[in-house]
C-alpha positions as a LaTeX table, in Angstrom:
\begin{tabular}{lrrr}
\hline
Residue & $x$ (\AA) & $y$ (\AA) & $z$ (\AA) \\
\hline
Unk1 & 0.00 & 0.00 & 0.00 \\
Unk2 & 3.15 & 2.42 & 0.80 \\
Unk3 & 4.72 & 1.61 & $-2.50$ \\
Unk4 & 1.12 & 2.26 & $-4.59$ \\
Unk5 & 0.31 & 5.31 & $-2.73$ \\
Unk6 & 3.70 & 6.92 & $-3.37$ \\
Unk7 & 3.21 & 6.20 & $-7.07$ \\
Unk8 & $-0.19$ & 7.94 & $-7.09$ \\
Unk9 & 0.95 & 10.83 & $-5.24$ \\
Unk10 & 3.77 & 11.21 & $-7.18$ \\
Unk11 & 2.00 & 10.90 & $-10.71$ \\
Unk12 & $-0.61$ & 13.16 & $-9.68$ \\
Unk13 & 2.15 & 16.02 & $-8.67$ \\
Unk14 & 3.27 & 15.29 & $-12.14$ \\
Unk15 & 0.31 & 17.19 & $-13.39$ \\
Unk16 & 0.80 & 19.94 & $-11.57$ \\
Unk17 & 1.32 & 23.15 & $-13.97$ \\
Unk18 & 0.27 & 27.60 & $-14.22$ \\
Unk19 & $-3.17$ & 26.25 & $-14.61$ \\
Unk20 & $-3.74$ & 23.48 & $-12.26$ \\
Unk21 & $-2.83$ & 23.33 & $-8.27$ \\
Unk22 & $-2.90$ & 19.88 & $-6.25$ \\
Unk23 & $-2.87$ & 19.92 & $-3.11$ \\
Unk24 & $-2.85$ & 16.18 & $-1.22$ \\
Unk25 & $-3.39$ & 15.10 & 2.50 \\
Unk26 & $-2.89$ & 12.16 & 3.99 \\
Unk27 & $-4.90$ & 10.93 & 7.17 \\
Unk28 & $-4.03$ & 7.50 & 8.38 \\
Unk29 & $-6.17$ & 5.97 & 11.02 \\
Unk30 & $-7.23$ & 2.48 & 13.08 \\
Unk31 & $-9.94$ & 3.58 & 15.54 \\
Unk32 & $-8.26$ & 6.78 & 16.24 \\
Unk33 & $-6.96$ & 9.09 & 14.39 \\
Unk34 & $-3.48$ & 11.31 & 15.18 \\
Unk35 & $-3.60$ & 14.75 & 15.19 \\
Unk36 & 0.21 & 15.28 & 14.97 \\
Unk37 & 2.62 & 16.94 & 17.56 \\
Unk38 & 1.98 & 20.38 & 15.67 \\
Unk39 & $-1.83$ & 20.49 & 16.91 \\
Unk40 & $-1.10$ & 19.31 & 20.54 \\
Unk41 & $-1.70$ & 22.71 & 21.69 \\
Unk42 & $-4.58$ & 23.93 & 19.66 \\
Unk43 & $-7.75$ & 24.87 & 22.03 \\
Unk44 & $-9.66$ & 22.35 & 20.30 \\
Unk45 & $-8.38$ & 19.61 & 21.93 \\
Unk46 & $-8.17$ & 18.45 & 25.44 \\
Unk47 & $-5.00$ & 18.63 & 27.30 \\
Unk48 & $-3.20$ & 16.29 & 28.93 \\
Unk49 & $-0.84$ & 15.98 & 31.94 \\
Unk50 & 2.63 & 15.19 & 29.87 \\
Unk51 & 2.18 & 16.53 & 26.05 \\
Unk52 & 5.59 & 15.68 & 25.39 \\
Unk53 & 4.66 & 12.10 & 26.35 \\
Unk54 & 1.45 & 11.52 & 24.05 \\
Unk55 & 1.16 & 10.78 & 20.83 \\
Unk56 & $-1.36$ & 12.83 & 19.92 \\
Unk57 & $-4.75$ & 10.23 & 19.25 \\
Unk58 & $-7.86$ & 11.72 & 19.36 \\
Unk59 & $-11.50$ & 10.24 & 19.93 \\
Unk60 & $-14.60$ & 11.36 & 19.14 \\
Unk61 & $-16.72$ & 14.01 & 20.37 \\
Unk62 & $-20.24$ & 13.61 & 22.10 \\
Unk63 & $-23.02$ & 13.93 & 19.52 \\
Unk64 & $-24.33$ & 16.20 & 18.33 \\
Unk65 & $-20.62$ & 16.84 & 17.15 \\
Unk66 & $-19.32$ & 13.20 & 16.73 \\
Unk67 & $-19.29$ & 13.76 & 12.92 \\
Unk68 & $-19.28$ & 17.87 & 11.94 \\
Unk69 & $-16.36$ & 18.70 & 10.23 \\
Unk70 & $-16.41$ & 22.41 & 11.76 \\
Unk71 & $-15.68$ & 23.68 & 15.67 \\
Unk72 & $-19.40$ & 23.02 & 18.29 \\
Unk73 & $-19.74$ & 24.93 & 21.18 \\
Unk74 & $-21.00$ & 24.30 & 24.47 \\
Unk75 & $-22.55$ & 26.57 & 27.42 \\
Unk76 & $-22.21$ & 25.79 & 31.01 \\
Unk77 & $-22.57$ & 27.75 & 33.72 \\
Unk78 & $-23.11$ & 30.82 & 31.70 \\
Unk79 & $-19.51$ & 30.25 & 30.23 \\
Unk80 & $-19.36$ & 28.94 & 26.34 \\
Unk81 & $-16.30$ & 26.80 & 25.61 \\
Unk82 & $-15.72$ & 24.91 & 22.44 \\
Unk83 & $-16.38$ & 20.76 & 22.41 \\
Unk84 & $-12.83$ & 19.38 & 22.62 \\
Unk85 & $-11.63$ & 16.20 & 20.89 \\
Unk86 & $-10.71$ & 13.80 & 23.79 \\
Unk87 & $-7.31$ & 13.16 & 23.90 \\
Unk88 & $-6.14$ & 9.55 & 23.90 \\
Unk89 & $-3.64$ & 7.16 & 25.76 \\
Unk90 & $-3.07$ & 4.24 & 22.43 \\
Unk91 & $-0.22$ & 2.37 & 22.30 \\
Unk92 & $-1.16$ & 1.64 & 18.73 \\
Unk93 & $-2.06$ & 5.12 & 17.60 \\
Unk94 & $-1.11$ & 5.78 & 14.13 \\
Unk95 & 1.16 & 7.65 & 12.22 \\
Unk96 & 0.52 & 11.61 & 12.15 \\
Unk97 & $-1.65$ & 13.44 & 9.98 \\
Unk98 & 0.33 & 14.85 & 6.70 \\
Unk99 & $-2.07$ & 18.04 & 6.02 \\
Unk100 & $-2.98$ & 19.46 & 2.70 \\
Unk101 & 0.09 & 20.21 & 1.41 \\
Unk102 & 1.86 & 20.51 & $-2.02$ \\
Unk103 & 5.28 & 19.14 & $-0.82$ \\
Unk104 & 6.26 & 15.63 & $-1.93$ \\
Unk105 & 8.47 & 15.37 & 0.51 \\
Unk106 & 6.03 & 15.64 & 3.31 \\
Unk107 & 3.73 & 13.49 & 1.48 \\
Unk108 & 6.62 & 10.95 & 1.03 \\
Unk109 & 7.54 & 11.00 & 4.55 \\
Unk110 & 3.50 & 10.56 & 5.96 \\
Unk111 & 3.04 & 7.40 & 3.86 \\
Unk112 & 6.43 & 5.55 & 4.92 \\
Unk113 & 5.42 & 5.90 & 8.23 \\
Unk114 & 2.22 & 3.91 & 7.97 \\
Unk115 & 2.00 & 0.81 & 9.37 \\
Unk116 & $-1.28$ & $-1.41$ & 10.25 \\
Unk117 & $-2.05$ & $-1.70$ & 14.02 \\
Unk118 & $-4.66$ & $-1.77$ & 16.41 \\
Unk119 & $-8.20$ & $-2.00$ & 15.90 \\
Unk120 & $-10.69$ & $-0.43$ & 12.95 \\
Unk121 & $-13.22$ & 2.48 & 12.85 \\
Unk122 & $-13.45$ & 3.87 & 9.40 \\
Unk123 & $-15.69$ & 6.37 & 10.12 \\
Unk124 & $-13.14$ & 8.09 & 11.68 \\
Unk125 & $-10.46$ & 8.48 & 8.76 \\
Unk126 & $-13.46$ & 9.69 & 6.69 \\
Unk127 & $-14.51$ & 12.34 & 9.17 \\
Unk128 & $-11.04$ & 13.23 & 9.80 \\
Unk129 & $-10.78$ & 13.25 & 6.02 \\
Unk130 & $-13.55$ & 15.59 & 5.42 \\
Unk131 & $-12.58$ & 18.08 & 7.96 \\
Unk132 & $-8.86$ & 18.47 & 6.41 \\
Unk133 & $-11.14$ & 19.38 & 2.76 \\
Unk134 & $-12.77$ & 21.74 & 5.09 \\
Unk135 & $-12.09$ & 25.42 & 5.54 \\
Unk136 & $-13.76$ & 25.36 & 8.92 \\
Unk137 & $-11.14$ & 24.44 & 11.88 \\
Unk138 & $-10.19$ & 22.59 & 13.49 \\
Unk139 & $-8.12$ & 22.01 & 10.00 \\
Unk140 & $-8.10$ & 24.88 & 7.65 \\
Unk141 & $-5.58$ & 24.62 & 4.98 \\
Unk142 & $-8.45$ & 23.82 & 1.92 \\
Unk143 & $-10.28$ & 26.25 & 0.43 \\
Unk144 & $-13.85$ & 26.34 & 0.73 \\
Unk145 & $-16.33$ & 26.12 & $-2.98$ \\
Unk146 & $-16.78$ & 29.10 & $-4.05$ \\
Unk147 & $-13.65$ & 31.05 & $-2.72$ \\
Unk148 & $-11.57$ & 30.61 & $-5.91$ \\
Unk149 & $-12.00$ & 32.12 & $-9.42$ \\
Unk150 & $-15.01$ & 31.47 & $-11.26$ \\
Unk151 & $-13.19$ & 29.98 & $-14.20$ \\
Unk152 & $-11.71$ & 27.26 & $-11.99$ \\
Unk153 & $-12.74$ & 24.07 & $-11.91$ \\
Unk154 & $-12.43$ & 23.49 & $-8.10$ \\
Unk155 & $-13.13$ & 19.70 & $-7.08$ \\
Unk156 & $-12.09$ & 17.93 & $-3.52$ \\
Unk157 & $-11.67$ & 14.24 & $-3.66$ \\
Unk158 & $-11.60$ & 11.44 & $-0.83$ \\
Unk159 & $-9.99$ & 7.94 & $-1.42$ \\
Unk160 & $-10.54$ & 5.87 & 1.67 \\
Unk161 & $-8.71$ & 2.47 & 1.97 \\
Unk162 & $-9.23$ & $-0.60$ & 4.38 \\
Unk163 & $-7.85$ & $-3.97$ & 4.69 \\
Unk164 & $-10.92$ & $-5.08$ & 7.47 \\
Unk165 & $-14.16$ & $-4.45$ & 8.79 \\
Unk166 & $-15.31$ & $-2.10$ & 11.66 \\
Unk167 & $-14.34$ & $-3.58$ & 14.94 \\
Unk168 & $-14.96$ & 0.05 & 16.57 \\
Unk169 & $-16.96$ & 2.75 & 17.08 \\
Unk170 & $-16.97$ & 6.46 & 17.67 \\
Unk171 & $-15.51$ & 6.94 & 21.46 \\
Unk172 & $-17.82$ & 9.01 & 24.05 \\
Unk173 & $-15.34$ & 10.08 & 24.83 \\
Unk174 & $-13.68$ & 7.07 & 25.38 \\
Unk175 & $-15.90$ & 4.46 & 26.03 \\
Unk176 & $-15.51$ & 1.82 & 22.99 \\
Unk177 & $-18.63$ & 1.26 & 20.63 \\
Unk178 & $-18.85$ & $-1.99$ & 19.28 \\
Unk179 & $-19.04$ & $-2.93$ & 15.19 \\
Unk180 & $-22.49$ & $-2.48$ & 14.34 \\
Unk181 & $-22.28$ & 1.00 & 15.80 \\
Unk182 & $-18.96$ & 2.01 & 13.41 \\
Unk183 & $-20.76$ & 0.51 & 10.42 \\
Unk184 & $-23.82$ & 3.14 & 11.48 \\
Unk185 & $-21.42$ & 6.11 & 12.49 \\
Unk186 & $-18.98$ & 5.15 & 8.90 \\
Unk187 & $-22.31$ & 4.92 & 6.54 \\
Unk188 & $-23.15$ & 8.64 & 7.93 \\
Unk189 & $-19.64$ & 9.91 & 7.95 \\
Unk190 & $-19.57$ & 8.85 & 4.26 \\
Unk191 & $-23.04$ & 10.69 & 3.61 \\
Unk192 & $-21.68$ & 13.56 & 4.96 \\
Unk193 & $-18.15$ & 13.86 & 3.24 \\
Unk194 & $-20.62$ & 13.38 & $-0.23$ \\
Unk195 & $-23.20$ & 15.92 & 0.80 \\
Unk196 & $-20.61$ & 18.94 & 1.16 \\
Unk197 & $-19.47$ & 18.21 & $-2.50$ \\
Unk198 & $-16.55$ & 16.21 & $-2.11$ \\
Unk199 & $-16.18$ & 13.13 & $-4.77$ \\
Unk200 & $-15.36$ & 9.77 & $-2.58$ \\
Unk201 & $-13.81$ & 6.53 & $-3.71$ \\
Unk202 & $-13.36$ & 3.72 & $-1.73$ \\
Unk203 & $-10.98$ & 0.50 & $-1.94$ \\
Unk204 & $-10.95$ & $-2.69$ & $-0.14$ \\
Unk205 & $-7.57$ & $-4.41$ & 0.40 \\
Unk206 & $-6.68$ & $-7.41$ & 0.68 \\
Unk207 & $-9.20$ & $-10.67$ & 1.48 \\
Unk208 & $-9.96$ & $-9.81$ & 4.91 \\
Unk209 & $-12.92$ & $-7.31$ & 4.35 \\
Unk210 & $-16.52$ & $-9.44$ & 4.93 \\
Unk211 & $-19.20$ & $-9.29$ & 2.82 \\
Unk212 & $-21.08$ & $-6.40$ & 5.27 \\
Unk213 & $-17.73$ & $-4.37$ & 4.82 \\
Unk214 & $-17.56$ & $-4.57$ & 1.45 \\
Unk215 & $-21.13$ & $-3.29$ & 1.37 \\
Unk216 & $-20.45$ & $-0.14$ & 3.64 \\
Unk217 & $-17.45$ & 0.73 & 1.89 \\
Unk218 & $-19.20$ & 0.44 & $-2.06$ \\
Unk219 & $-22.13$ & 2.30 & $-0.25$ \\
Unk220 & $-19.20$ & 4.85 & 1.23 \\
Unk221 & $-18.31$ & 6.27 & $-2.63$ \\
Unk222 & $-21.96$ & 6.52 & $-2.97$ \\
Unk223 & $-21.98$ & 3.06 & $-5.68$ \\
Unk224 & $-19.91$ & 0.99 & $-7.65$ \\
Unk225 & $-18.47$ & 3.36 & $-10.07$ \\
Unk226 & $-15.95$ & 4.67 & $-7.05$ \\
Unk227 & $-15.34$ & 1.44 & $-5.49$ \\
Unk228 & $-12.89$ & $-1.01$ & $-5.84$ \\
Unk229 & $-11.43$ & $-4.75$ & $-4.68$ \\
Unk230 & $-8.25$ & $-5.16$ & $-4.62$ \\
Unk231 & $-6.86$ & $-8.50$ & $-3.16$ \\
Unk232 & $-3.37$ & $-8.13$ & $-3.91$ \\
Unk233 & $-0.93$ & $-5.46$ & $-5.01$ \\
Unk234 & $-1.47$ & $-5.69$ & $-8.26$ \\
Unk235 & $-4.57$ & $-5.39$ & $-8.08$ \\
Unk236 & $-4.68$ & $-2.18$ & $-5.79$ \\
Unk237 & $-2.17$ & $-0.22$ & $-8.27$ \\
Unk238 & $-4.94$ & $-1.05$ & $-11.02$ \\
Unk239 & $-7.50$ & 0.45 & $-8.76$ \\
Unk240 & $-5.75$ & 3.95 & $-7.83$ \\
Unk241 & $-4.39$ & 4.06 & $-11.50$ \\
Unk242 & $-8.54$ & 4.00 & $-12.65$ \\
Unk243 & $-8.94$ & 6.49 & $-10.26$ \\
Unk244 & $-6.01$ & 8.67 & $-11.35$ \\
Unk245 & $-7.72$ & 8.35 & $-15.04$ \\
Unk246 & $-10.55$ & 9.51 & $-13.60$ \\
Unk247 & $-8.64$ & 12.68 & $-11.85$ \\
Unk248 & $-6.96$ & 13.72 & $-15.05$ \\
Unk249 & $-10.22$ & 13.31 & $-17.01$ \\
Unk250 & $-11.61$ & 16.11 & $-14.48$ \\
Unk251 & $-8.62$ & 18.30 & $-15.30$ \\
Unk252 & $-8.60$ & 17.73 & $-19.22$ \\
Unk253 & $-12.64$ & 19.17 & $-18.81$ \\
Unk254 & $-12.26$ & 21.50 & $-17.27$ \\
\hline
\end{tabular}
């Protein structure tokens, strides 16, 4: 999966010109998702008692904020404070965050440090996935529809990748949900990614991935057309070269 994704990134930069920008994230996740030692700080995440100790994993919020891609607020006692992210003890928490970014360097860095641990809640990689498309914090390095020139053809596009099923849920804060509640919170955080405009495709890896998943994740790019199997390498370098046809097909339109 390193070795594909650093091909993809890299051919995509390669169409990079005057008249077309690309800018590529990276958000790796199991049931958590980290946040990176750069955010440790911000105000819209809990702190902790040794920051220089945690790897920065974050849960979910409470609903009604579980899935919002944007900053909720909260007043108690007459005082309004924003919703924090809970901050997470995981001895399997994943690699950082590589934020919207042009650099293939940083890009190249993010993806070797991938690695597949602990357990699996999709829903959170999409969420986390929509937010860094976002302009709303807590990630704001994309630019929202709209904000560019009228003669561009602005598009935001979400692969998400598994090699399993759900075996998580959303934390509250950090109480563990259960399967059947990730497959619930994933199918929504799918709708929503899909709702705000952004194109998804979805690829299951490997032979791991039950029936059920396979189902959530077709249903996650919103049908077959942006879903793919792969079992095997070669398989999964077909899929994200279809879906880099289908990138440079968006470019050459517009």
């Amino acid at each position: 999966m390193r070795v594909v994704a650093k091909d993809f990134v890299d051919q995509l930069d390669s169409f990079r010109d005057s008249k077309n920008t690309i800018k590529i994230g990276v958000v790796p996740f199991n049931k958590y998702v980290n946040i990176g030692d750069h955010n440790k700080f911000e105000f819209w995440v809990e702190e902790v008692a040794n920051p220089e100790d945690w790897k920065p994993c974050v849960g979910s919020r409470p609903e009604p904020a579980t899935l919002i891609d944007g900053l909720t607020y909260e007043t108690v006692g007459g005082a309004t404070t924003v919703v924090q992210f809970p901050a997470v003890e995981y001895s399997s928490c994943p690699s950082p965050i590589v934020e919207l970014t042009d650099s293939m360097t940083d890009l190249h860095d993010g993806i070797a440090l991938m690695e597949a641990n602990g357990s699996t809640y999709i829903g959170a990689g999409v969420a986390w996935g929509q937010r860094m498309l976002s302009k709303e914090a807590p990630l704001t390095l994309a630019e929202s529809f709209g904000s560019l020139d009228a003669g561009v053809n602005h598009e935001k596009v979400m692969l998400v990748l598994t090699d399993g099923d759900n075996f998580s849920g959303p934390s509250f804060p950090r109480h563990d949900a259960g399967a059947g509640t990730g497959n619930n919170y994933t199918n929504r955080a799918c709708e929503n990614a899909r709702a705000a405009g952004i194109t998804v495709y979805s690829i299951v890896f490997g032979t791991n991935v039950s029936g059920d998943g396979k189902s959530i994740m077709s249903g996650c790019a919103g049908g077959t057309s942006g879903y793919f199997e792969a079992a095997n390498a070669t398989a999964l370098k077909g899929a994200f070269d279809e879906i880099l046809s289908k990138l440079v097909s968006l470019r050459l339109s517009s």
